XYZ file of C-alpha atoms in Angstrom:
189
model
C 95.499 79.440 133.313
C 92.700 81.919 133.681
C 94.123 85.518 134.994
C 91.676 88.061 136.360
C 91.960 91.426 135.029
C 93.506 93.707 137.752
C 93.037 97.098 138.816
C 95.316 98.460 136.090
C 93.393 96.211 133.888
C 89.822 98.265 133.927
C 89.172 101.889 133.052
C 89.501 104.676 130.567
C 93.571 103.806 129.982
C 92.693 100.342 129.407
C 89.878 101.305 126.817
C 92.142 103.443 124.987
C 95.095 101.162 125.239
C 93.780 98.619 123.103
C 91.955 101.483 120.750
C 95.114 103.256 120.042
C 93.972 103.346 116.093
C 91.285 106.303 117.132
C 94.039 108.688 116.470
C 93.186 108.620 112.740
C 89.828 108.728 113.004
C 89.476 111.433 115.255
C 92.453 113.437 113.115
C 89.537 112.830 109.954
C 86.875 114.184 111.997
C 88.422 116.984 113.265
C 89.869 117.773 109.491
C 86.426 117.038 108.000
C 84.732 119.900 110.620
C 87.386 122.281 110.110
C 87.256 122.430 106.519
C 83.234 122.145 106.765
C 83.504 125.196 108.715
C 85.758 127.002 106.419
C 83.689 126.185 103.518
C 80.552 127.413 104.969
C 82.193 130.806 105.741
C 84.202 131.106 102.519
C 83.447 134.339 101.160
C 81.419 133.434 97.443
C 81.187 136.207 94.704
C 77.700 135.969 93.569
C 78.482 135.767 89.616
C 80.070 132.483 90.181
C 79.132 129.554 87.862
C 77.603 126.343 89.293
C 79.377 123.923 90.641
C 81.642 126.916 92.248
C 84.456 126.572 94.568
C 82.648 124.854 97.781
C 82.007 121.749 95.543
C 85.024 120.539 96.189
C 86.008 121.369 99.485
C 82.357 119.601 100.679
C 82.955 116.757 99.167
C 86.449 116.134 101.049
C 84.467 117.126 104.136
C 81.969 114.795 104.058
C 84.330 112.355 102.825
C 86.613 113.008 106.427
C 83.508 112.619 107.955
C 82.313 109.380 106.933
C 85.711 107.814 106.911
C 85.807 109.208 110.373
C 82.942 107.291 111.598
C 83.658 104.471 109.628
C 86.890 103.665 110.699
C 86.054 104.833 114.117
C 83.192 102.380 114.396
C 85.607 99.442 112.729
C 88.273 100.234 115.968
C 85.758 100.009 118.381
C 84.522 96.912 117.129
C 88.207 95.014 116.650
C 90.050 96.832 118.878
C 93.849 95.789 118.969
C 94.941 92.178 120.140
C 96.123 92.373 123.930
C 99.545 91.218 123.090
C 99.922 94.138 121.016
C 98.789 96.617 123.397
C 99.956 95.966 126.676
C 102.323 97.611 127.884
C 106.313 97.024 127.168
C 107.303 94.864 130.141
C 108.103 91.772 129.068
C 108.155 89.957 132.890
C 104.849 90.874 133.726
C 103.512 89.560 129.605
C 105.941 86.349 130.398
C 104.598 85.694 133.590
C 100.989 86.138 132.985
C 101.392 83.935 129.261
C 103.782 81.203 128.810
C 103.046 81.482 125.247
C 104.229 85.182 124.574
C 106.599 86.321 122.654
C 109.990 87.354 123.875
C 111.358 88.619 121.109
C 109.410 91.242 120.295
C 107.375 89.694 117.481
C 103.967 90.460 118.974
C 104.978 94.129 118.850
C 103.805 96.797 116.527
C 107.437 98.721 114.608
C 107.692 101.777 113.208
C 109.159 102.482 109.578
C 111.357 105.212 110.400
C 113.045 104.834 106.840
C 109.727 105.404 105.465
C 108.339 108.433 107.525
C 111.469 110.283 106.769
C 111.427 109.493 103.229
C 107.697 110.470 102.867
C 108.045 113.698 104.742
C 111.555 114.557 103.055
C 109.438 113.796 99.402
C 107.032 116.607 100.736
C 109.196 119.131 101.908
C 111.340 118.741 98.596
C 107.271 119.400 97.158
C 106.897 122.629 98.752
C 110.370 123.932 98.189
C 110.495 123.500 94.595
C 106.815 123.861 93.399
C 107.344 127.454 92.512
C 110.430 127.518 90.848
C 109.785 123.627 88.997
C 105.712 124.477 88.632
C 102.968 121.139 89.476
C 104.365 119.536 86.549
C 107.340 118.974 87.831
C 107.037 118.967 91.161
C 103.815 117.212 91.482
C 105.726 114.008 89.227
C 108.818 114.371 91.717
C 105.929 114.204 94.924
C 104.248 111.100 93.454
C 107.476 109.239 92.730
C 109.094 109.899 96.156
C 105.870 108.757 97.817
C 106.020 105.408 95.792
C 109.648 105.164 96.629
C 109.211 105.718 100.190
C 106.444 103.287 100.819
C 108.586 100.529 99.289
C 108.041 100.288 95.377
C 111.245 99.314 93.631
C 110.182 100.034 89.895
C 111.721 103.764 89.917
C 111.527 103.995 85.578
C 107.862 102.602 86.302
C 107.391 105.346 88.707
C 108.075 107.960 86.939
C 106.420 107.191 83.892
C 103.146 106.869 86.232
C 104.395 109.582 88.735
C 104.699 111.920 85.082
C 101.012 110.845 83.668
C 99.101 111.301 87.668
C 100.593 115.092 87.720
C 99.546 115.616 83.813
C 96.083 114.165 84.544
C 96.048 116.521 87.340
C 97.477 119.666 85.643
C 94.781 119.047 82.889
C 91.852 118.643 85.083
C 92.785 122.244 87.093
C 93.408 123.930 84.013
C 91.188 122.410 81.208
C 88.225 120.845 83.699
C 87.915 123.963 86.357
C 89.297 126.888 84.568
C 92.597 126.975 87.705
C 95.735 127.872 86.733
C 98.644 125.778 88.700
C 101.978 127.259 89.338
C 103.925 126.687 85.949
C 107.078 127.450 87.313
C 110.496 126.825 84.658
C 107.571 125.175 82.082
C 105.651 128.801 81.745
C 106.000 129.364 78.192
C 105.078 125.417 77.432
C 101.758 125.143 79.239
């Protein structure tokens, strides 16, 4: 059965409602030109050594940026399948397709377990990264993350979660000369 699209069917909301995966790209691009911009007007002593401190933040720029357009273009391209975008009325979807699914299969779920356990991992971060120092906290950030996206190895985790906030400790302090906060671990490192 061949159904013509209707009014609702055509238009800016329709565009979008099958591109709903823009979000990210445009929440790149808009990161990518507001940390461009602060990096252009970051205020540089002039006795600092090359590479100096807009190395850095450039490269994440243009990395926001490209990723940006890159994902951007890939949405436009493959934009969602219909059955996962239409709208939640399961009449019209059974009416118009014998074939849908009633049961919700077709229809994209959020991991509410997840989100919380990611954004409780990061607020745990910021509360204790002054009084436990990167070290510490940093391990404890890397292992939450890998607990809330689903890995069930938690001694493997922290072994890793340890070595990832070493590596990075070493590369601030050894590699560019940073101090990170050292917190209960001051007179150690």
């Amino acid at each position: 059965m061949t159904t013509h699209p209707g009014p609702a069917d055509t238009g800016p909301a329709a565009f979008l409602r099958r591109r709903t995966g823009l979000i990210i790209p445009l929440l790149l691009l808009v990161t990518g030109v507001v940390l461009g911009a602060g990096t252009l007007t970051m205020e540089v002593p002039a006795n600092v050594a090359s590479p100096g401190p807009r190395m850095f933040p450039t490269v994440v720029a243009v990395a926001c940026l490209v990723f940006a357009v890159l994902l951007g273009a890939d949405v436009l391209r493959r934009p969602e399948p219909e059955r996962v975008a239409a709208p939640a009325d399961p009449g019209a979807a059974q009416a118009a397709d014998d074939t849908a699914p009633t049961d919700g299969a077709g229809r994209t779920r959020s991991n509410h377990r997840a989100l919380a356990g990611l954004v409780g991992t990061i607020a745990a971060f910021i509360a204790l990264l002054v009084p436990l120092g990167w070290l510490l906290s940093g391990a404890l950030l890397f292992w939450g993350v890998a607990r809330a996206l689903g890995s069930r190895r938690p001694v493997f985790d922290l072994f890793l979660s340890t070595a990832i906030s070493s590596t990075v400790q070493l590369a601030f302090s050894a590699g560019l000369g940073l101090n990170l906060p050292p917190g209960i671990l001051a007179g150690v490192l």
